[in-house]
PDB file of C-alpha atoms in Angstrom:
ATOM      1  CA  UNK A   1      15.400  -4.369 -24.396  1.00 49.00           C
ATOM      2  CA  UNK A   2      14.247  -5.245 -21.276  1.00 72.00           C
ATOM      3  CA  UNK A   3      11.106  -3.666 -18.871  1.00 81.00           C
ATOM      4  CA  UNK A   4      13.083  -2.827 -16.857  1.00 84.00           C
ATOM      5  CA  UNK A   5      15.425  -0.556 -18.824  1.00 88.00           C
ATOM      6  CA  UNK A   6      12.473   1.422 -19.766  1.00 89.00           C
ATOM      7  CA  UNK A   7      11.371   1.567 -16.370  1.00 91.00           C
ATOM      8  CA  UNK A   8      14.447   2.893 -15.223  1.00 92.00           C
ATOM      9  CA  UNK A   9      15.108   5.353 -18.110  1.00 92.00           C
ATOM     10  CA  UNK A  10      11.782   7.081 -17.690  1.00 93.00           C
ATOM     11  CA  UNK A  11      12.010   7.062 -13.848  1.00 95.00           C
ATOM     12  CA  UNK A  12      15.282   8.887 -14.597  1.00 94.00           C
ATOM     13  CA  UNK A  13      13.822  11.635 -16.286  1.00 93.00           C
ATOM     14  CA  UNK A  14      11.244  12.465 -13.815  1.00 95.00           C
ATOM     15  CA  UNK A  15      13.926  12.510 -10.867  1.00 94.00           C
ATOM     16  CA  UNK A  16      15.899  14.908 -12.743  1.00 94.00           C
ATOM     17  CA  UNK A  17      12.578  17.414 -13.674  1.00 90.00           C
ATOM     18  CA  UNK A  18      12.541  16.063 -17.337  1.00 88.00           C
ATOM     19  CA  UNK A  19       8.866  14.219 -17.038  1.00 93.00           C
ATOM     20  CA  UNK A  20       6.745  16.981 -18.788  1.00 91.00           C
ATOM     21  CA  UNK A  21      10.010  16.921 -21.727  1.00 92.00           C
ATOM     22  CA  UNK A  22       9.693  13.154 -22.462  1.00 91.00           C
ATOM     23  CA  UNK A  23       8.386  11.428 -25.982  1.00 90.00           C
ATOM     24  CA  UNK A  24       7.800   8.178 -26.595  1.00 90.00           C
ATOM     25  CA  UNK A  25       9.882   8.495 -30.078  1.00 89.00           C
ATOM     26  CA  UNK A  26      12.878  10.097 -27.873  1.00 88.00           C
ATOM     27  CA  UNK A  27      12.677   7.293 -25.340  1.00 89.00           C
ATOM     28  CA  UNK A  28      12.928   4.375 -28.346  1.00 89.00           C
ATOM     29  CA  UNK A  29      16.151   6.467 -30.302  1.00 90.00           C
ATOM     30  CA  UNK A  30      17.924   6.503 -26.873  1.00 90.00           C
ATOM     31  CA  UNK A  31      17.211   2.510 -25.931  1.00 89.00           C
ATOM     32  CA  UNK A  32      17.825   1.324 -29.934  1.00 89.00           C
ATOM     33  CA  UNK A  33      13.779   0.075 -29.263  1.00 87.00           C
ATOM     34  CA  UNK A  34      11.551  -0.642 -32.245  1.00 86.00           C
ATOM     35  CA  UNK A  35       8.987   2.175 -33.012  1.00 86.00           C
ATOM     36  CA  UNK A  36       5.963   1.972 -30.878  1.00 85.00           C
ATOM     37  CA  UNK A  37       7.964  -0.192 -28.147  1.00 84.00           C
ATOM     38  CA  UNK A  38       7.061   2.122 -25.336  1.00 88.00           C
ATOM     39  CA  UNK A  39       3.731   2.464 -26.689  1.00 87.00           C
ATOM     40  CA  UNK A  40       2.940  -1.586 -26.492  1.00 85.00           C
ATOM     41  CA  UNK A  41       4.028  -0.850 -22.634  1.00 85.00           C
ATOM     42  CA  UNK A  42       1.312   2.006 -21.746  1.00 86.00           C
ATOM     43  CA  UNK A  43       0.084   3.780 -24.238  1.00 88.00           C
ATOM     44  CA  UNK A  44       0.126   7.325 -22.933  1.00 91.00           C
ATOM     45  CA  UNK A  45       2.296   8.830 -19.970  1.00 93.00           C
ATOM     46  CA  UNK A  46      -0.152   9.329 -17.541  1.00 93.00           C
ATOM     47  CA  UNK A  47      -0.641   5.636 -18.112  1.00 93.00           C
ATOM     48  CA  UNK A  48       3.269   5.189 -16.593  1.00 94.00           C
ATOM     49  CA  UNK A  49       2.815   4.688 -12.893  1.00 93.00           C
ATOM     50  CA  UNK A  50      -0.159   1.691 -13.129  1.00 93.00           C
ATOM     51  CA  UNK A  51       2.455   0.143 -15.231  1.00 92.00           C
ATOM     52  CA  UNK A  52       5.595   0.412 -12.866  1.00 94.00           C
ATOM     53  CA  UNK A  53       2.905  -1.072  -9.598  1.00 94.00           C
ATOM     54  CA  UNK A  54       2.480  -4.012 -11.926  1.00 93.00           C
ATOM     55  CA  UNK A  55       6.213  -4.615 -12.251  1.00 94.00           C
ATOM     56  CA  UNK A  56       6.553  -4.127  -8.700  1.00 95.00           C
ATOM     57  CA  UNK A  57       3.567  -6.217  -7.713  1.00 94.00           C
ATOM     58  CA  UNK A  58       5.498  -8.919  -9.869  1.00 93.00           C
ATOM     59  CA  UNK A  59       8.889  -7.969  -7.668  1.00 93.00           C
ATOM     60  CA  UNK A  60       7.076  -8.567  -4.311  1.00 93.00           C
ATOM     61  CA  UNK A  61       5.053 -11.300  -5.008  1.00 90.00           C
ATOM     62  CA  UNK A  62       8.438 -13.231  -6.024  1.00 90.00           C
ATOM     63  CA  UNK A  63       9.428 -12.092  -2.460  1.00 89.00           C
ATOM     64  CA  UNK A  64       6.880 -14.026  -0.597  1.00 84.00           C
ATOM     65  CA  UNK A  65       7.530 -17.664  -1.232  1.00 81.00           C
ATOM     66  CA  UNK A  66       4.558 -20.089  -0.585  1.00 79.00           C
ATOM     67  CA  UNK A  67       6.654 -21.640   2.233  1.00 84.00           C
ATOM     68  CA  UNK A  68       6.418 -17.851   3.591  1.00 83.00           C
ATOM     69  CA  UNK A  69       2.729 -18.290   3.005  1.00 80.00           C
ATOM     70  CA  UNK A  70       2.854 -21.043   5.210  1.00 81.00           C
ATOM     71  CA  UNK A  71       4.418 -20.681   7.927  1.00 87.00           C
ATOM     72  CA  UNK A  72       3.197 -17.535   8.415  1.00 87.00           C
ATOM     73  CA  UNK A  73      -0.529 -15.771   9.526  1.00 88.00           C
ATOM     74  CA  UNK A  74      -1.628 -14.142   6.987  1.00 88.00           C
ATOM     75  CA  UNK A  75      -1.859 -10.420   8.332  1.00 91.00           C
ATOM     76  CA  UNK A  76       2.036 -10.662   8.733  1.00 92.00           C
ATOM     77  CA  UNK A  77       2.456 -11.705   5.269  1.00 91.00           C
ATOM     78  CA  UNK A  78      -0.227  -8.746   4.282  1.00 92.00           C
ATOM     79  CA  UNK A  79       1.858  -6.216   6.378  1.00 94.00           C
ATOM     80  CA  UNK A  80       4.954  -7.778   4.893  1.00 93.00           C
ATOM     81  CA  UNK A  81       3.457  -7.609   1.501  1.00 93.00           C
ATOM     82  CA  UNK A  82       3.083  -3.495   1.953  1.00 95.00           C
ATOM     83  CA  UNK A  83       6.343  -2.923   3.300  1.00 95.00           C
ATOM     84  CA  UNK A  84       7.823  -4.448   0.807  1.00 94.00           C
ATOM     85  CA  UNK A  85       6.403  -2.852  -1.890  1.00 95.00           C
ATOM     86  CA  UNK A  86       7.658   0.667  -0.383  1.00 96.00           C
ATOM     87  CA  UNK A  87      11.233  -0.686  -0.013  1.00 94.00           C
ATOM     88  CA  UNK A  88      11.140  -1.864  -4.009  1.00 94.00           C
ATOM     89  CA  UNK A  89      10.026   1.887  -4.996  1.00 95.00           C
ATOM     90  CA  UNK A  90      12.376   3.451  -2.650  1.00 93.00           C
ATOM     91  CA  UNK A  91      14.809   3.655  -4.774  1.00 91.00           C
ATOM     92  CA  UNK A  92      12.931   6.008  -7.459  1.00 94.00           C
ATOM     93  CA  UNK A  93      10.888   8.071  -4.753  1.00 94.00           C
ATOM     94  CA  UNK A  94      12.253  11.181  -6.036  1.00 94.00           C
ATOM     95  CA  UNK A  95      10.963  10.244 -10.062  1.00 95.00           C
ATOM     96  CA  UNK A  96       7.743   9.147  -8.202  1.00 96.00           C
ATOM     97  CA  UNK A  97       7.307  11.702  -6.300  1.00 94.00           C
ATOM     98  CA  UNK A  98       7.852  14.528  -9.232  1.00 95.00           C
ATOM     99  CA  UNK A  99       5.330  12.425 -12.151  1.00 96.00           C
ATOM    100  CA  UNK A 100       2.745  13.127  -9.112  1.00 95.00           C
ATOM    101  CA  UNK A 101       3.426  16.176  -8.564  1.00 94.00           C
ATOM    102  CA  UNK A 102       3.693  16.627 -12.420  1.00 95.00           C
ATOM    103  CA  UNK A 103      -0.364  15.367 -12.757  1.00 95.00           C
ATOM    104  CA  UNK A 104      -1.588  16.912  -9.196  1.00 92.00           C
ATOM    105  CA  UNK A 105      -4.429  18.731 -10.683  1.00 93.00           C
ATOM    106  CA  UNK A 106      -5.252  15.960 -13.008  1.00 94.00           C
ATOM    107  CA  UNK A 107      -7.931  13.829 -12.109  1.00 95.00           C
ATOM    108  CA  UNK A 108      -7.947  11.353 -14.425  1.00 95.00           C
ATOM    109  CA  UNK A 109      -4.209  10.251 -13.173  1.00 95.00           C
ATOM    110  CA  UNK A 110      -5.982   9.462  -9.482  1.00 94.00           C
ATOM    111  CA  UNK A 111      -8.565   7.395 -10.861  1.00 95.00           C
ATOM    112  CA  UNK A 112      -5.826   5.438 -12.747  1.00 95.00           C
ATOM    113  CA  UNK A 113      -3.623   5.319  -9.417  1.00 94.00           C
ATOM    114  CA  UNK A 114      -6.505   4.716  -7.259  1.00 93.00           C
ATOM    115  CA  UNK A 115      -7.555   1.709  -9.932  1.00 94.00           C
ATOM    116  CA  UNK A 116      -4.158   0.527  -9.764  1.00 94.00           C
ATOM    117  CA  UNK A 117      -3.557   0.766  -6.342  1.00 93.00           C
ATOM    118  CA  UNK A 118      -6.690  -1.719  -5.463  1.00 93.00           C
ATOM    119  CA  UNK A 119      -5.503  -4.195  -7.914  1.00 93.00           C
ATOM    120  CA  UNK A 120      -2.807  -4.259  -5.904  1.00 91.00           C
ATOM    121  CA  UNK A 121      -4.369  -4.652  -2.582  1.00 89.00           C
ATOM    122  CA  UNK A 122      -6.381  -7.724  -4.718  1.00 89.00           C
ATOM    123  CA  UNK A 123      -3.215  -9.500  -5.829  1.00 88.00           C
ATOM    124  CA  UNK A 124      -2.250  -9.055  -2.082  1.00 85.00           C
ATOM    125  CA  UNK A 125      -5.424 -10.762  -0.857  1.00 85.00           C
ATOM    126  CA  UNK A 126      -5.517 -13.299  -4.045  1.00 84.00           C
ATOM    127  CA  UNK A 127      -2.977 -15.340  -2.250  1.00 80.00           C
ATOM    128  CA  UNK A 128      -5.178 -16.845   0.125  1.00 79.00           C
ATOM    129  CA  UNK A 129      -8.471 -18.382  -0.011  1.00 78.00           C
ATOM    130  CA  UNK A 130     -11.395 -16.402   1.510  1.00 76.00           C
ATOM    131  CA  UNK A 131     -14.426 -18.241   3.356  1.00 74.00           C
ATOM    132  CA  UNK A 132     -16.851 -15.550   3.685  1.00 69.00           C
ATOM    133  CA  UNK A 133     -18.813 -13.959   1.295  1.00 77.00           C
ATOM    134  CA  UNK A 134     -17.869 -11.289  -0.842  1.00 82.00           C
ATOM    135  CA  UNK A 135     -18.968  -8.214  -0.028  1.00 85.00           C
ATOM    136  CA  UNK A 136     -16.817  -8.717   3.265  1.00 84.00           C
ATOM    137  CA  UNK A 137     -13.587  -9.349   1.020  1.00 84.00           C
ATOM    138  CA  UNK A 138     -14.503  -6.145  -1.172  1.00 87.00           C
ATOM    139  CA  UNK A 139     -14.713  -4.265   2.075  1.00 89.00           C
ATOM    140  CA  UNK A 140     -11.196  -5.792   3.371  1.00 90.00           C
ATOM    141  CA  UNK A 141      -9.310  -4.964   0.473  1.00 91.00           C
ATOM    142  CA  UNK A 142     -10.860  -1.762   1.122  1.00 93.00           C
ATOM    143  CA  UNK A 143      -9.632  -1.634   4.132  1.00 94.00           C
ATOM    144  CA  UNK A 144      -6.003  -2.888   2.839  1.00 94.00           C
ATOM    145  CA  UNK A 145      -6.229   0.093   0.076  1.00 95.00           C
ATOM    146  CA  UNK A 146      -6.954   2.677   3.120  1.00 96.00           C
ATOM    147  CA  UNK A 147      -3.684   1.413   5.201  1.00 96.00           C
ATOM    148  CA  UNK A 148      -1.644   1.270   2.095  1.00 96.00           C
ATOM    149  CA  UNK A 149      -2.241   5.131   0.764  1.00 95.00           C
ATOM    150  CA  UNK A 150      -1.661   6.239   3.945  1.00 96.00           C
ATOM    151  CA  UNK A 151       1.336   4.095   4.182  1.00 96.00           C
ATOM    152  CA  UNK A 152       2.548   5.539   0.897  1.00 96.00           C
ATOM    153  CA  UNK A 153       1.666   9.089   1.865  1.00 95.00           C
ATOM    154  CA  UNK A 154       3.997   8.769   4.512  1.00 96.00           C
ATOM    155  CA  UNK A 155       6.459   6.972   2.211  1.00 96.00           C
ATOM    156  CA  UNK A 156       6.414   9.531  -0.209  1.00 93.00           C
ATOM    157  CA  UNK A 157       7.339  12.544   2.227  1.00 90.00           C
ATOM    158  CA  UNK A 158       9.645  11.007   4.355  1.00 89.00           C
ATOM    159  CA  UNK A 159      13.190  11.159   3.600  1.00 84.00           C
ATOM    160  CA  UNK A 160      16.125   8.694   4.292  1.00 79.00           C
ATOM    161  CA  UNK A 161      13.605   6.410   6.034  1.00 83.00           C
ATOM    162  CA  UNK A 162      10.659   4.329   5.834  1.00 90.00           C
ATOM    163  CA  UNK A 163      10.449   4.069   9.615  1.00 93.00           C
ATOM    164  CA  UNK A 164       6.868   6.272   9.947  1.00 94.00           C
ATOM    165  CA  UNK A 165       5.105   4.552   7.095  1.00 96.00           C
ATOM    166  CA  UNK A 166       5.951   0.860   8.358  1.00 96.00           C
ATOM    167  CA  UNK A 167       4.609   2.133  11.377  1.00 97.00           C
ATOM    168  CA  UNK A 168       1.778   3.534   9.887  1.00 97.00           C
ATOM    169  CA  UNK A 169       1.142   0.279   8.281  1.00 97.00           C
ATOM    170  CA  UNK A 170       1.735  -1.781  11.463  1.00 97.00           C
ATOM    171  CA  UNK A 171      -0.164   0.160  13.470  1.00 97.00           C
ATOM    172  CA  UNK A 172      -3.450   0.125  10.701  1.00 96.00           C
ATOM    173  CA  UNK A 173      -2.945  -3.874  10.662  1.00 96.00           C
ATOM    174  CA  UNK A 174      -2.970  -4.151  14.210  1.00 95.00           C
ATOM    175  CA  UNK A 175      -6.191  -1.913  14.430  1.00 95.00           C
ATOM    176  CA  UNK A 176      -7.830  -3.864  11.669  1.00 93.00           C
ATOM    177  CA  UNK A 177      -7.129  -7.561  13.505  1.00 92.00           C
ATOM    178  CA  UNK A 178      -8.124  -5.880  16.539  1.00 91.00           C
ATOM    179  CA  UNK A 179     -11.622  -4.269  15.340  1.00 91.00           C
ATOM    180  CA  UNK A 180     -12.608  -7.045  12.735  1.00 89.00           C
ATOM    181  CA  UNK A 181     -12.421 -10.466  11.888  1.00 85.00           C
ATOM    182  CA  UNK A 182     -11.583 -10.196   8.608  1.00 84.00           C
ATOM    183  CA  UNK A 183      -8.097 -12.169   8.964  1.00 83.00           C
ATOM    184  CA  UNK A 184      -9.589 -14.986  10.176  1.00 82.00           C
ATOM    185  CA  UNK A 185     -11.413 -15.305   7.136  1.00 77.00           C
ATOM    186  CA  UNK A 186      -8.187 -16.178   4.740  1.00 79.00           C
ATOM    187  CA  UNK A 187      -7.172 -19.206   4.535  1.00 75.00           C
ATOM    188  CA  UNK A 188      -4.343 -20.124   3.326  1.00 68.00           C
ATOM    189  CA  UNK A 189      -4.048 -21.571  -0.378  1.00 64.00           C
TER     190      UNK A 189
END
């Protein structure tokens, strides 16, 4: 049984309402999985979403070839990088959107999101070299994480479209290049 089945079945459930209803031990009857298959995934819910912006972290970085990496500056493959990443999940935004809403007053879910969501913004940045030292590449990817949330807060609201969060994302790129010199501190692996 593949990721991806799992994926899919559980972001199933939360589009329909059915994320507070779901058990592990349900889950592996209905996909003919061994016991404890979700659990070697994630070991508890809450744990669900850090595991799904691995597996599309995996998706996007197949999307960006090294060629791309190349032939490219590196904010547009950053910007590309984040757009991407909201046109993957567009297709569950509904399951997404209800397993936040499901842990809104839950703060141990943001931490997890919030730690998940910076990984992500250092898998983004790990494809390039950087020449400076390292407390100005903590506070770029800090600066990636910002765009990105508010990207995805956009994203997550909008319907039929991800026209205001690229923007959003464009726009906090543009500002970034145009305040900083962080970009021209990547080089290019």
């Amino acid at each position: 049984m593949s990721k991806n089945k799992i994926i899919d079945y559980f972001l199933k459930q939360a589009e329909i309402g059915s994320w507070d209803k779901i058990k592990f031990s349900d889950v592996e009857k209905k996909l003919n999985l061994k016991k404890n298959g979700v659990k070697a995934l994630f070991t508890d819910k809450i744990y669900f979403l850090e595991h799904y912006d691995r597996y599309i972290d995996r998706l996007v970085e197949d999307s960006v070839s090294s060629q791309d990496i190349i032939e490219n500056n590196p904010s547009d493959i950053i910007q590309e990088y984040l757009m991407n990443k909201l046109d993957y999940m567009n297709e569950h935004k509904l399951g997404i959107s209800n397993i936040i809403n499901f842990y809104f007053n839950n703060p141990k879910f943001y931490l997890i999101s919030l730690k998940s969501t910076k990984l992500s913004a250092q898998i983004i940045l790990d494809r390039f070299s950087y020449s400076n030292n390292i407390i100005r590449k903590k506070l770029f990817e800090k600066a990636i994480l910002v765009i990105y949330l508010l990207g995805f807060k956009k994203w997550l609201y909008e319907n039929n479209t991800n026209n205001g969060a690229f923007a959003i994302i464009d726009k906090g790129i543009k500002r970034l290049k145009k305040s900083t010199n962080f970009f021209e501190d990547l080089i290019k692996k």
